[in-house]
mmCIF file of C-alpha atoms and ligand atoms in Angstrom:
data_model
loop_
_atom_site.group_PDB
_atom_site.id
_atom_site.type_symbol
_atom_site.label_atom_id
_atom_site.label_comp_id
_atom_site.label_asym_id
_atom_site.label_seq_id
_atom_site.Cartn_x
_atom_site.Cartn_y
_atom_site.Cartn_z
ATOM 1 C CA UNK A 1 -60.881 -75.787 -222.311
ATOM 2 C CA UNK A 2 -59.447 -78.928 -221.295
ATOM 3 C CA UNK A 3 -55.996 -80.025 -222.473
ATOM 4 C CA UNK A 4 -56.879 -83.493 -223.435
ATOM 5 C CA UNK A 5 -59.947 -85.227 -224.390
ATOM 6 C CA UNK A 6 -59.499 -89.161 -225.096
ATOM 7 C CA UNK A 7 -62.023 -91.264 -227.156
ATOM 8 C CA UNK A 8 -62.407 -94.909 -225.888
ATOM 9 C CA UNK A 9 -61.747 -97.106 -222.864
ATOM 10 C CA UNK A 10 -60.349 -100.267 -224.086
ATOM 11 C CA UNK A 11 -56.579 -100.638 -223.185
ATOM 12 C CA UNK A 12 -55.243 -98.156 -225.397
ATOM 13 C CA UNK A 13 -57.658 -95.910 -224.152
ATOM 14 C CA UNK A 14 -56.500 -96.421 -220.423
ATOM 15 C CA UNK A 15 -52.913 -96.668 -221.310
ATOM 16 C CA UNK A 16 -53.472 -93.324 -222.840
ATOM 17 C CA UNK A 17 -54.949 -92.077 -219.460
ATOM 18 C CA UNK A 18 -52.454 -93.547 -217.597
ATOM 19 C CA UNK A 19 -49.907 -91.644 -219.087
ATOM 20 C CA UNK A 20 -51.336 -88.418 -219.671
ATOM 21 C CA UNK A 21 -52.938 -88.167 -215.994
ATOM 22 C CA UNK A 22 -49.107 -88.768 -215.001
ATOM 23 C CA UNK A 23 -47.711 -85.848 -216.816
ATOM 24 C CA UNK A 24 -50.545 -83.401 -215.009
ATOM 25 C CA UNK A 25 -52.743 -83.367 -218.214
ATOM 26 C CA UNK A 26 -55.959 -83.977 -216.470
ATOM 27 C CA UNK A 27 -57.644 -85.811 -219.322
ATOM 28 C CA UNK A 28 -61.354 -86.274 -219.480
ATOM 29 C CA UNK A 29 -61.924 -90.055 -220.996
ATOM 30 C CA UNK A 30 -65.521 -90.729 -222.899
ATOM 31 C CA UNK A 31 -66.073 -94.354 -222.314
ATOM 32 C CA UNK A 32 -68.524 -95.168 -225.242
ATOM 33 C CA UNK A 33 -71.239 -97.465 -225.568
ATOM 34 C CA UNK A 34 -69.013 -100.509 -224.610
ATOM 35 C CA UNK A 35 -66.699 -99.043 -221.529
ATOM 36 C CA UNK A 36 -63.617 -101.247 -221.628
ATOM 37 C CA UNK A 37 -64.265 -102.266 -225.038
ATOM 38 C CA UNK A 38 -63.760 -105.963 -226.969
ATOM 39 C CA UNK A 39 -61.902 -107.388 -223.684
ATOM 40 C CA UNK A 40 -65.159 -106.729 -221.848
ATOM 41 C CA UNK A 41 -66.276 -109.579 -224.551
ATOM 42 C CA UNK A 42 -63.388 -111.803 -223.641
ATOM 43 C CA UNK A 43 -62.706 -114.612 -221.180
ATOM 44 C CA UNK A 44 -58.945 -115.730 -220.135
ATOM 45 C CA UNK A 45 -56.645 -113.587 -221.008
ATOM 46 C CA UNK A 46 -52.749 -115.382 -221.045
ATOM 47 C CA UNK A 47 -50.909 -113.237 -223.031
ATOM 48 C CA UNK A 48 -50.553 -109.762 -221.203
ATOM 49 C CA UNK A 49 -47.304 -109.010 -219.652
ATOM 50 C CA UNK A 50 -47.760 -109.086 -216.083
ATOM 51 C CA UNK A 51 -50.200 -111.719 -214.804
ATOM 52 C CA UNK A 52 -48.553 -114.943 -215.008
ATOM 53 C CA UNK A 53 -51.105 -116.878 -214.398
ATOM 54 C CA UNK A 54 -53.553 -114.722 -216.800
ATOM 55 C CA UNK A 55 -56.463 -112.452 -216.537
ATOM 56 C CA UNK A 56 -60.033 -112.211 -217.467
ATOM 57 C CA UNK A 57 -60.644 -109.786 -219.883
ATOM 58 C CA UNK A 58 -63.383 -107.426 -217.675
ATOM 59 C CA UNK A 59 -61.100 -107.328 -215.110
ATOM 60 C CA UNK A 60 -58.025 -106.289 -216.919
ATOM 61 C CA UNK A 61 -60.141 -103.235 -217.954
ATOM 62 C CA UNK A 62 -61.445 -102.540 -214.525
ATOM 63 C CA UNK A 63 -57.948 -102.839 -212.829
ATOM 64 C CA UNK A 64 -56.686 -100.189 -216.394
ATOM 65 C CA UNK A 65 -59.435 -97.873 -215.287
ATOM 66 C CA UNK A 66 -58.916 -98.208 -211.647
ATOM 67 C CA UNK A 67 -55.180 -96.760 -212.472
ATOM 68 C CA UNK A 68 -55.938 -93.646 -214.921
ATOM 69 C CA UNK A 69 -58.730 -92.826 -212.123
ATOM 70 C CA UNK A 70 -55.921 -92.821 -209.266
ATOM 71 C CA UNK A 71 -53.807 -90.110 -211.267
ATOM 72 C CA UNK A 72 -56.867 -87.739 -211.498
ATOM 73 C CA UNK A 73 -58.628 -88.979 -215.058
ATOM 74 C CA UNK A 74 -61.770 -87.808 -215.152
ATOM 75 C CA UNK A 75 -64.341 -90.421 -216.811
ATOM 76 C CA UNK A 76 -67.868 -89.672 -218.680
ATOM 77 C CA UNK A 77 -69.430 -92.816 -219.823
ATOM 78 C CA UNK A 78 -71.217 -91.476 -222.613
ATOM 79 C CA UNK A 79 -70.847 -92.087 -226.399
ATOM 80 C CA UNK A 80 -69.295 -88.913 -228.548
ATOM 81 C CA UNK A 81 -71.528 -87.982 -231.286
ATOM 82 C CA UNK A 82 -68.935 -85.682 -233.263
ATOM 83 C CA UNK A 83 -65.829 -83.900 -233.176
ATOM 84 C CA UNK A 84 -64.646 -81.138 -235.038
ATOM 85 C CA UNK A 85 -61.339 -79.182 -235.334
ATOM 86 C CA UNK A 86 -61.341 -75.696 -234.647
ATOM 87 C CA UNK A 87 -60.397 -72.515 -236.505
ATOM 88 C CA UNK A 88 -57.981 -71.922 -233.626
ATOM 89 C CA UNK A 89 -56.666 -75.732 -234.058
ATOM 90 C CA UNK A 90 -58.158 -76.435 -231.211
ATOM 91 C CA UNK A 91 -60.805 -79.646 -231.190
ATOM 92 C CA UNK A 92 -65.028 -79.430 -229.998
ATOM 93 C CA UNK A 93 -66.329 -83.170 -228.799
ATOM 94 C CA UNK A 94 -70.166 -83.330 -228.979
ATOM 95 C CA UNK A 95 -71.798 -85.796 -226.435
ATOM 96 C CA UNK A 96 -75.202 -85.016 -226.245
ATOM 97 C CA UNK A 97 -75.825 -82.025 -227.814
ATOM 98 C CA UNK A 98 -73.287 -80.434 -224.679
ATOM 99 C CA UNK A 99 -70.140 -79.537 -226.448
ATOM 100 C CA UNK A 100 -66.348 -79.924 -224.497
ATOM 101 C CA UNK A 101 -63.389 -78.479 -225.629
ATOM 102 C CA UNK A 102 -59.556 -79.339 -225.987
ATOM 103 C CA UNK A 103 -56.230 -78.672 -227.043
ATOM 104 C CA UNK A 104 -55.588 -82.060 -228.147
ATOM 105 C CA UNK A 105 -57.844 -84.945 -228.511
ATOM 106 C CA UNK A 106 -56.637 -88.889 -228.608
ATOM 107 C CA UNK A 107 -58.966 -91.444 -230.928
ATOM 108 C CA UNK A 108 -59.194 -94.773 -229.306
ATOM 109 C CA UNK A 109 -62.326 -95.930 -229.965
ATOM 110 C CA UNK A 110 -61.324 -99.496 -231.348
ATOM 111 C CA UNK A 111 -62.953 -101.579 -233.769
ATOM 112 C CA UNK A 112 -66.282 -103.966 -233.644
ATOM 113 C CA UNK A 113 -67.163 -107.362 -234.373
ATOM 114 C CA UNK A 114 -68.336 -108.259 -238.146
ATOM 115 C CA UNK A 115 -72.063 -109.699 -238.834
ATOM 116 C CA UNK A 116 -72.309 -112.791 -240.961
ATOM 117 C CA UNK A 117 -74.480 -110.082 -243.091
ATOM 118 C CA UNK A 118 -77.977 -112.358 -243.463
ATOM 119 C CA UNK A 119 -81.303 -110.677 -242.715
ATOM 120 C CA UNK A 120 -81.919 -114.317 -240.547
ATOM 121 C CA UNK A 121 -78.944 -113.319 -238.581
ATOM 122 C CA UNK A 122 -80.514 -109.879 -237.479
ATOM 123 C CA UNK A 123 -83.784 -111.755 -237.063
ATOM 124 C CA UNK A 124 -82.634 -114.096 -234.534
ATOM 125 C CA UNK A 125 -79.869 -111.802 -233.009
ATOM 126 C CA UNK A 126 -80.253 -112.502 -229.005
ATOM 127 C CA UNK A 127 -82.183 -115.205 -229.908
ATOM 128 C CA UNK A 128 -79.592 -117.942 -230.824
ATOM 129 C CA UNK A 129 -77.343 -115.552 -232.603
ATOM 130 C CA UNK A 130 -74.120 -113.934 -231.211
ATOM 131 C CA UNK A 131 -71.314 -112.563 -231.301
ATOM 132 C CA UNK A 132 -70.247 -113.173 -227.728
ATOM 133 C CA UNK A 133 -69.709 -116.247 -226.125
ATOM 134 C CA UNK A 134 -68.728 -114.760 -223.153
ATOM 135 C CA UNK A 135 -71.877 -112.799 -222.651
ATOM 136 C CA UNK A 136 -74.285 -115.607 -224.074
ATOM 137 C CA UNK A 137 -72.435 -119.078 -223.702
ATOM 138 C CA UNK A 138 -74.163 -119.375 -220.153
ATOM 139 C CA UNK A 139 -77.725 -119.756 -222.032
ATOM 140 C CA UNK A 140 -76.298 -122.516 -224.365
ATOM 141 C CA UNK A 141 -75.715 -125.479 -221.522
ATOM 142 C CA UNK A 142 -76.028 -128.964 -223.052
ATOM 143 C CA UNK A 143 -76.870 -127.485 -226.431
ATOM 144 C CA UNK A 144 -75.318 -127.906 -229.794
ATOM 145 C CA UNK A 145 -74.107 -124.485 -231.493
ATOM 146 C CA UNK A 146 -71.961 -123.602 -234.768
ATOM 147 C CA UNK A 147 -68.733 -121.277 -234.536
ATOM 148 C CA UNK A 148 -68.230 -119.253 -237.725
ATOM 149 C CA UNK A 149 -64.607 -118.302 -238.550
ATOM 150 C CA UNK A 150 -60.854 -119.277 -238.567
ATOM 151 C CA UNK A 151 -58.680 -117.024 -236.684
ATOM 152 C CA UNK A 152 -57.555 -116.607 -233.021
ATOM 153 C CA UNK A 153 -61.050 -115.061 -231.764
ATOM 154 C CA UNK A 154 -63.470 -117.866 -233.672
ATOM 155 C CA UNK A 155 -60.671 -120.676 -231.359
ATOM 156 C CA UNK A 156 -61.068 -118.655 -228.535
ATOM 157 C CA UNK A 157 -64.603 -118.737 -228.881
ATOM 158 C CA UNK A 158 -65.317 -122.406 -229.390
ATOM 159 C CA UNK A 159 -63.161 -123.393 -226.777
ATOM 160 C CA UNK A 160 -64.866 -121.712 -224.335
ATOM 161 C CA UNK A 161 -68.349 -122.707 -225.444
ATOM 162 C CA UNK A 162 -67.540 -126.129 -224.624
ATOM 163 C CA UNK A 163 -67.636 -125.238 -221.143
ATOM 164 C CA UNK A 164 -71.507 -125.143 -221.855
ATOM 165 C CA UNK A 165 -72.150 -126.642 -225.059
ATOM 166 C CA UNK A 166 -72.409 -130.224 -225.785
ATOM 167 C CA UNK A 167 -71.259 -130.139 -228.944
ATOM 168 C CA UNK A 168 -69.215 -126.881 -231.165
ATOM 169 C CA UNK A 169 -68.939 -127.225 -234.506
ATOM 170 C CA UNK A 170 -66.213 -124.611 -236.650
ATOM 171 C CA UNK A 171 -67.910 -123.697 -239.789
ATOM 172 C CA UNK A 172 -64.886 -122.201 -241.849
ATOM 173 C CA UNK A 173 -64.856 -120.919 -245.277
ATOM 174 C CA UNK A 174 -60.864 -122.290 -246.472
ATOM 175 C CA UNK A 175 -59.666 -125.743 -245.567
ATOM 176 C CA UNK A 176 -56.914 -124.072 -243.116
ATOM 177 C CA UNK A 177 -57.179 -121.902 -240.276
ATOM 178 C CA UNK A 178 -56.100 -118.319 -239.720
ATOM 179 C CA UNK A 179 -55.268 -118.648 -236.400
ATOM 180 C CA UNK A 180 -52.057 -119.096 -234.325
ATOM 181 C CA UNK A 181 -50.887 -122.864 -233.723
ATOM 182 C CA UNK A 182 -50.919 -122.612 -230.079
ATOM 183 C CA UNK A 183 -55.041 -121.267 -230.690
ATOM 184 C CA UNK A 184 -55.427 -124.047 -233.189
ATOM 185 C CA UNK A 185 -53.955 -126.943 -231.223
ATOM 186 C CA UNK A 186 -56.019 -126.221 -228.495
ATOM 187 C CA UNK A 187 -59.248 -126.333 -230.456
ATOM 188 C CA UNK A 188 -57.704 -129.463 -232.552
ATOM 189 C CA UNK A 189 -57.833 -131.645 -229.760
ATOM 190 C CA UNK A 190 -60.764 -130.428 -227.606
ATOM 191 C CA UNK A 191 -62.980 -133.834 -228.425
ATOM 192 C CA UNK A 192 -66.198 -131.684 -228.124
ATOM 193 C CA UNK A 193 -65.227 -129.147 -231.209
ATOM 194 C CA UNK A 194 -65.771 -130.374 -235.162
ATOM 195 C CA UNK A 195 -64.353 -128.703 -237.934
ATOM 196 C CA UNK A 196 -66.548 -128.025 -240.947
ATOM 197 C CA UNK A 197 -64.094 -126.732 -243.468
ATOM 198 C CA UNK A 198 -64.352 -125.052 -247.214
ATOM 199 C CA UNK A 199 -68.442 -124.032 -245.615
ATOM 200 C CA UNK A 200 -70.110 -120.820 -245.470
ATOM 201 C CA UNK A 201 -73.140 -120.751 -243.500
ATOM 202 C CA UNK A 202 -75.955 -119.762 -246.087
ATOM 203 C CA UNK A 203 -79.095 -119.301 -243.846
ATOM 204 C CA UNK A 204 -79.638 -119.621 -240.345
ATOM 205 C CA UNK A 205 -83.096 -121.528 -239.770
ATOM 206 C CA UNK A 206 -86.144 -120.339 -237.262
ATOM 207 C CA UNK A 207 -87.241 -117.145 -237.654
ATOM 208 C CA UNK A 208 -90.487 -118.137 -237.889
ATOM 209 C CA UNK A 209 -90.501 -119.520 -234.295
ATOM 210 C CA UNK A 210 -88.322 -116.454 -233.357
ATOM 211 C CA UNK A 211 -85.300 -118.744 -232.162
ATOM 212 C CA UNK A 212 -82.467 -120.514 -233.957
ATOM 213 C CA UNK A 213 -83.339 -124.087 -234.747
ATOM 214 C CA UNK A 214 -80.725 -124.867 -237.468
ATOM 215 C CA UNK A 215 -78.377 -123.581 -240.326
ATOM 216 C CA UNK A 216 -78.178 -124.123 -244.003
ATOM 217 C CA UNK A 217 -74.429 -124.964 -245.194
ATOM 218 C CA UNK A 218 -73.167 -124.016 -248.328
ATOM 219 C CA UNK A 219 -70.024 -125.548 -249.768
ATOM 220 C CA UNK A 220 -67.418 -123.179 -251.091
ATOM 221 C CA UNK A 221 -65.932 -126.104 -253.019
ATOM 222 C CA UNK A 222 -69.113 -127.301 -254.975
ATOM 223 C CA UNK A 223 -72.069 -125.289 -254.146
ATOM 224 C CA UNK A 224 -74.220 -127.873 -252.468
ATOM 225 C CA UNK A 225 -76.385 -127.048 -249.531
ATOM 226 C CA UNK A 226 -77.011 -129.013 -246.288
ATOM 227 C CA UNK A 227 -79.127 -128.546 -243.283
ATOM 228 C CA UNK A 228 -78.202 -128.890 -239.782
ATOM 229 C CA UNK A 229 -79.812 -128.719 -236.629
ATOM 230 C CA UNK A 230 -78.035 -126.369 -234.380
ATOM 231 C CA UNK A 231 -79.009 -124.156 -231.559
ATOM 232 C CA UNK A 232 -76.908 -121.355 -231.737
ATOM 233 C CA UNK A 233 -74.155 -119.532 -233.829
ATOM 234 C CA UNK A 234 -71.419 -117.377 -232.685
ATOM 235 C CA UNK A 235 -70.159 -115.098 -235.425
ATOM 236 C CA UNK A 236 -65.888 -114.533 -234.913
ATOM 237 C CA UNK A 237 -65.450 -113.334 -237.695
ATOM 238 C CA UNK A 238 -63.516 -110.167 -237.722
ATOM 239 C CA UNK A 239 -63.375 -106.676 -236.702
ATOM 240 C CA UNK A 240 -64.414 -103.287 -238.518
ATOM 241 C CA UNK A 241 -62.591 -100.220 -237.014
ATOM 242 C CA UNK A 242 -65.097 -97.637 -235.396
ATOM 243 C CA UNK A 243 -63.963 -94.552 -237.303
ATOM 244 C CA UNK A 244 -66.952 -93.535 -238.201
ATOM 245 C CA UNK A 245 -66.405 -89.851 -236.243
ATOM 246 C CA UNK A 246 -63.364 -88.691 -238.176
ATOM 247 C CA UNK A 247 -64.758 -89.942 -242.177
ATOM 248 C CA UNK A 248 -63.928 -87.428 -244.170
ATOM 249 C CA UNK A 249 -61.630 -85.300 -241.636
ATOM 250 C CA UNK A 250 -59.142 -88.074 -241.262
ATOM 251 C CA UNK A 251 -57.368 -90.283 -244.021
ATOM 252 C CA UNK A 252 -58.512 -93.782 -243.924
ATOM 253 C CA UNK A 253 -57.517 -97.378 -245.373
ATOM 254 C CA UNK A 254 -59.576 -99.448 -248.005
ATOM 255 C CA UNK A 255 -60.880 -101.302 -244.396
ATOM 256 C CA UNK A 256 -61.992 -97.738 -242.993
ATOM 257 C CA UNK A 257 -58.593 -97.782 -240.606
ATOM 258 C CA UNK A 258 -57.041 -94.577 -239.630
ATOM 259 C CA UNK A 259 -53.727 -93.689 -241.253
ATOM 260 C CA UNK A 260 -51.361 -92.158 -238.634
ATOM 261 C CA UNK A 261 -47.553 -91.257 -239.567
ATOM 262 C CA UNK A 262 -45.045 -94.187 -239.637
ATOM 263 C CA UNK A 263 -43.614 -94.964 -236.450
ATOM 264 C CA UNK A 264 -46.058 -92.456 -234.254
ATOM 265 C CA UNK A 265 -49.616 -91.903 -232.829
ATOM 266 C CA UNK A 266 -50.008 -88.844 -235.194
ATOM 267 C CA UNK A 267 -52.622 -88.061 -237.457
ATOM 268 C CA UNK A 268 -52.375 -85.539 -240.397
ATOM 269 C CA UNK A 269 -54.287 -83.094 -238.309
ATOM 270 C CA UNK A 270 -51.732 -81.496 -235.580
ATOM 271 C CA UNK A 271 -52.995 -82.353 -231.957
ATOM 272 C CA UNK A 272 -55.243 -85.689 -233.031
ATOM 273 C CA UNK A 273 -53.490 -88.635 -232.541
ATOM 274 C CA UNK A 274 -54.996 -92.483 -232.734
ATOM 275 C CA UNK A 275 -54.000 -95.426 -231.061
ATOM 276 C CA UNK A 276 -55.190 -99.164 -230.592
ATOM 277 C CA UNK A 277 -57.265 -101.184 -233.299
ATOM 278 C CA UNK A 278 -58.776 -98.552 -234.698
ATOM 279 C CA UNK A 279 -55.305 -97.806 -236.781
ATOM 280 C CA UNK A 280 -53.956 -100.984 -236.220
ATOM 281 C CA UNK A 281 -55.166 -103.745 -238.778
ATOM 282 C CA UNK A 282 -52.027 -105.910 -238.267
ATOM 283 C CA UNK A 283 -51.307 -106.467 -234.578
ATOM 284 C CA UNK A 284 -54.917 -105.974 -233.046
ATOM 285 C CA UNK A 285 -53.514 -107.701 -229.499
ATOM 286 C CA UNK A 286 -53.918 -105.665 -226.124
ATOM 287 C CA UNK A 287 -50.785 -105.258 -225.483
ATOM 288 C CA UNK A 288 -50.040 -103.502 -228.723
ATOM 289 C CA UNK A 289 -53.561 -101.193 -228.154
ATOM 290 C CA UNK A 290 -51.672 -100.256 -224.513
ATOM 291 C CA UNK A 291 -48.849 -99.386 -226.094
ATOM 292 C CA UNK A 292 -49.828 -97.382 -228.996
ATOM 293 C CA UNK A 293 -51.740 -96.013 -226.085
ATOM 294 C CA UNK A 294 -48.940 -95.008 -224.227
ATOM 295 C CA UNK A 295 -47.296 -93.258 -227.498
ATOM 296 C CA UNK A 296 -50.337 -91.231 -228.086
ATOM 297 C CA UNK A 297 -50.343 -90.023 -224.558
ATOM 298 C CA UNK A 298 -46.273 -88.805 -225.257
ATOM 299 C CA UNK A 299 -47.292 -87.472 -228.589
ATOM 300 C CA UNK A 300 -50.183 -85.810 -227.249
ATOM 301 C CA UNK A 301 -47.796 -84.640 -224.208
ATOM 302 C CA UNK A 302 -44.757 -83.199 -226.426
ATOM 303 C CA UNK A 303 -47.520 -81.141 -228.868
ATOM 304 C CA UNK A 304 -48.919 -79.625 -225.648
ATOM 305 C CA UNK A 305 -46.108 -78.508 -224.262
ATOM 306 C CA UNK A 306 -45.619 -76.752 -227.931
ATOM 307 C CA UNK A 307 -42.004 -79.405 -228.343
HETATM 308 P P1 NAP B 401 -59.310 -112.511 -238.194
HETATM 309 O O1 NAP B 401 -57.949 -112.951 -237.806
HETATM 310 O O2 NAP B 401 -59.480 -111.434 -239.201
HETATM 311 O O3 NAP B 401 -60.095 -113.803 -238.689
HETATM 312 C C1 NAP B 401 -61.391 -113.713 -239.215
HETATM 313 C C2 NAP B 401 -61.804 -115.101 -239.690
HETATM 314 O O4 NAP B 401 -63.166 -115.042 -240.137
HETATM 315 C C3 NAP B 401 -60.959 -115.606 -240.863
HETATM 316 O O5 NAP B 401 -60.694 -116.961 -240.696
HETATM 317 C C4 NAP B 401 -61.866 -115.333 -242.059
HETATM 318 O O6 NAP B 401 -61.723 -116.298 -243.070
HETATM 319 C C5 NAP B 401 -63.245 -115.474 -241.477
HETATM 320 N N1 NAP B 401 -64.235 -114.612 -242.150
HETATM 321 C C6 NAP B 401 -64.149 -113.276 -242.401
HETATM 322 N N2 NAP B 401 -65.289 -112.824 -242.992
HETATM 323 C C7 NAP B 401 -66.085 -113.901 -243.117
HETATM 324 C C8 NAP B 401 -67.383 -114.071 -243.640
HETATM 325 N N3 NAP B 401 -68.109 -113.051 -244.141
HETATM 326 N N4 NAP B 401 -67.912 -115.331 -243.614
HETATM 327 C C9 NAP B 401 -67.213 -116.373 -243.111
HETATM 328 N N5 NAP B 401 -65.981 -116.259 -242.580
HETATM 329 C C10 NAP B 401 -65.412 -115.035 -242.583
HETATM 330 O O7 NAP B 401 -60.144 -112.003 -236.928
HETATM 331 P P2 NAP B 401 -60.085 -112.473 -235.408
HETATM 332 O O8 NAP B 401 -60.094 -113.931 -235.276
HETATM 333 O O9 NAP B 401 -61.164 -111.693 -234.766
HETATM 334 O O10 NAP B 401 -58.690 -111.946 -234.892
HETATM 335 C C11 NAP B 401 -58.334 -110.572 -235.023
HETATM 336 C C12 NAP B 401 -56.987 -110.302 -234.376
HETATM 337 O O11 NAP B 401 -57.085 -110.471 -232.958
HETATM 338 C C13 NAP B 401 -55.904 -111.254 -234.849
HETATM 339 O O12 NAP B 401 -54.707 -110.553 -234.967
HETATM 340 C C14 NAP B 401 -55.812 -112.263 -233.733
HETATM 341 O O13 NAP B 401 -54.529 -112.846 -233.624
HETATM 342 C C15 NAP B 401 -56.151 -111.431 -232.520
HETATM 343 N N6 NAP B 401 -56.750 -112.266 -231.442
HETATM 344 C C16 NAP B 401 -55.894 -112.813 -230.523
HETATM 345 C C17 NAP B 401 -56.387 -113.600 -229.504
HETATM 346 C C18 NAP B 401 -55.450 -114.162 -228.494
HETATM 347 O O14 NAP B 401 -54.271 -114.197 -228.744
HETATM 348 N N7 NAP B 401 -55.906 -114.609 -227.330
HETATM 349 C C19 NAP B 401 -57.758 -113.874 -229.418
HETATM 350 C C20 NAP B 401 -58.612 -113.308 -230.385
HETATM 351 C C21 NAP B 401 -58.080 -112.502 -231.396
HETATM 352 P P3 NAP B 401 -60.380 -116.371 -243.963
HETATM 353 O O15 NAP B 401 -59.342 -117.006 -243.082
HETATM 354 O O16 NAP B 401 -60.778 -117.223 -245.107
HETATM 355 O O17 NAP B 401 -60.064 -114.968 -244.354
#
């Protein structure tokens, strides 16, 4: 019987760790399928505390990891397939078919990136089609390619393509951005990025040569399609939260987030607490994961020790 069990590695995960390992809880941490979660997806980052002259996203998460390991965190990088509370109160985690058991358990298991949602799209996934520029924008030198969304992560995105690209092109929906003005500026005045506003990309063109060799447009003012030859498209266009293991034993939003109390890392079941983006549809930043991270570990600390 452990005390602790965490769920996740992406900052709040660590931050978690971090804490917990310090207060001689000897936590076990499952990584998941995507150890150091969305930052591992993520170039530059400027806006964590700390690094003045920013970080990349990978290693922010390696350096997180690095810490909860020196404090005695012990780390499985395997995916949980269920958890269960019980009769005692206690929790069973499921990797595998081996089950582990703890006193308290800690849900940080984040949130994933949303598919455009066309059959084309998981046709030509890998094969034009991402949702990564990080991890793809290397095979897209000197090529033209479509970014679809308007917030922070769809600027981020088609920024950075440019490194590669010859051309980006920002196929949003509304005729103004979601994203910060700093993100925006940044994007407004990079002379390799377009902006297609009030579009919706309808179809993306090629399956039948099994790569992506264009998109149809669809206008969300009139209705009226265009092609256009493109080479790749980079979906940014939002997160779903990976809650999937507590439906049905947790209380969840309309968007599938978990509900904790106001003001803590507590769920309604005593001893399961959830930090980072998986209850947080506001904030969503690392530095707000970390530190919801850092109240679950307390939380999970205070129940432990029966206070
Ligand atoms: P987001 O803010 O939810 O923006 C999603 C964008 O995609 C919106 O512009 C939305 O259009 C559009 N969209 C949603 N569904 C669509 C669909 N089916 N088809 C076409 N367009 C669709 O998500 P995000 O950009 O991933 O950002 C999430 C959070 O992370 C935010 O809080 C953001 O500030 C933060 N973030 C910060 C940084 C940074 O500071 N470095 C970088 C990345 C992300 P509408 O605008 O019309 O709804």
């Amino acid at each position: 019987m452990k005390d602790l069990i965490i769920i996740g590695s992406g900052p709040a995960g660590w931050t978690a760790a971090i804490y917990a390992a310090r207060a001689d809880l000897h936590p076990l941490v499952f990584e998941g399928d995507q150890p150091g979660g969305q930052l591992t997806t993520t170039t530059e980052v400027e806006n964590f505390p700390g690094f003045e002259h920013g970080i990349q996203g990978p290693d922010l998460m390696t350096v997180m990891k690095k810490q909860a390991t020196r404090f005695g965190t012990e780390i499985v990088s395997q995916r949980v397939d269920a958890l269960a509370r019980n009769d005692d109160g206690t929790f069973s985690v499921t990797v595998k078919g081996e089950v582990h058991q703890a006193r308290a358990v800690i849900l940080a298991t984040g949130a994933t990136a949303k598919r455009i949602g066309l059959a084309s799209e998981q046709a030509l996934y890998g094969k034009g089609v991402s949702a990564c520029a990080t991890c793809d924008g290397f095979f897209f030198k000197g090529k033209e390619i479509i970014v679809v969304g308007g917030g922070d992560s769809a600027m981020e995105e088609a920024d950075f393509l440019t490194r590669f690209a010859s051309k980006v092109s920002i196929v949003h929906r509304r005729d103004a951005f979601r994203a910060s003005k700093a993100m925006q500026d940044r994007v407004l005045q990079n002379p390799k990025i377009e902006v297609i506003w009030n579009t919706e990309v309808a179809d993306i063109l090629g399956v039948d040569v099994g790569r992506v060799t264009g998109v149809m447009l669809k206008s969300t003012v009139d209705g009226t399609t265009r092609e256009m030859k493109i080479d790749g498209v980079f979906a940014a266009i939002g997160h779903t939260p990976n809650s999937d293991l507590v439906k049905g034993m947790l209380e969840l939003d309309e968007k599938g987030y978990v509900q904790t109390i106001p003001g803590t890392s507590k769920t309604m079941i005593p001893g399961l607490f959830a930090c980072g983006d998986l209850q947080d549809a506001h904030y969503r930043q690392a530095i707000t994961a970390a530190g919801s991270g850092c109240m679950a570990a307390l939380d999970a600390e205070k129940y432990l020790g029966g206070i």
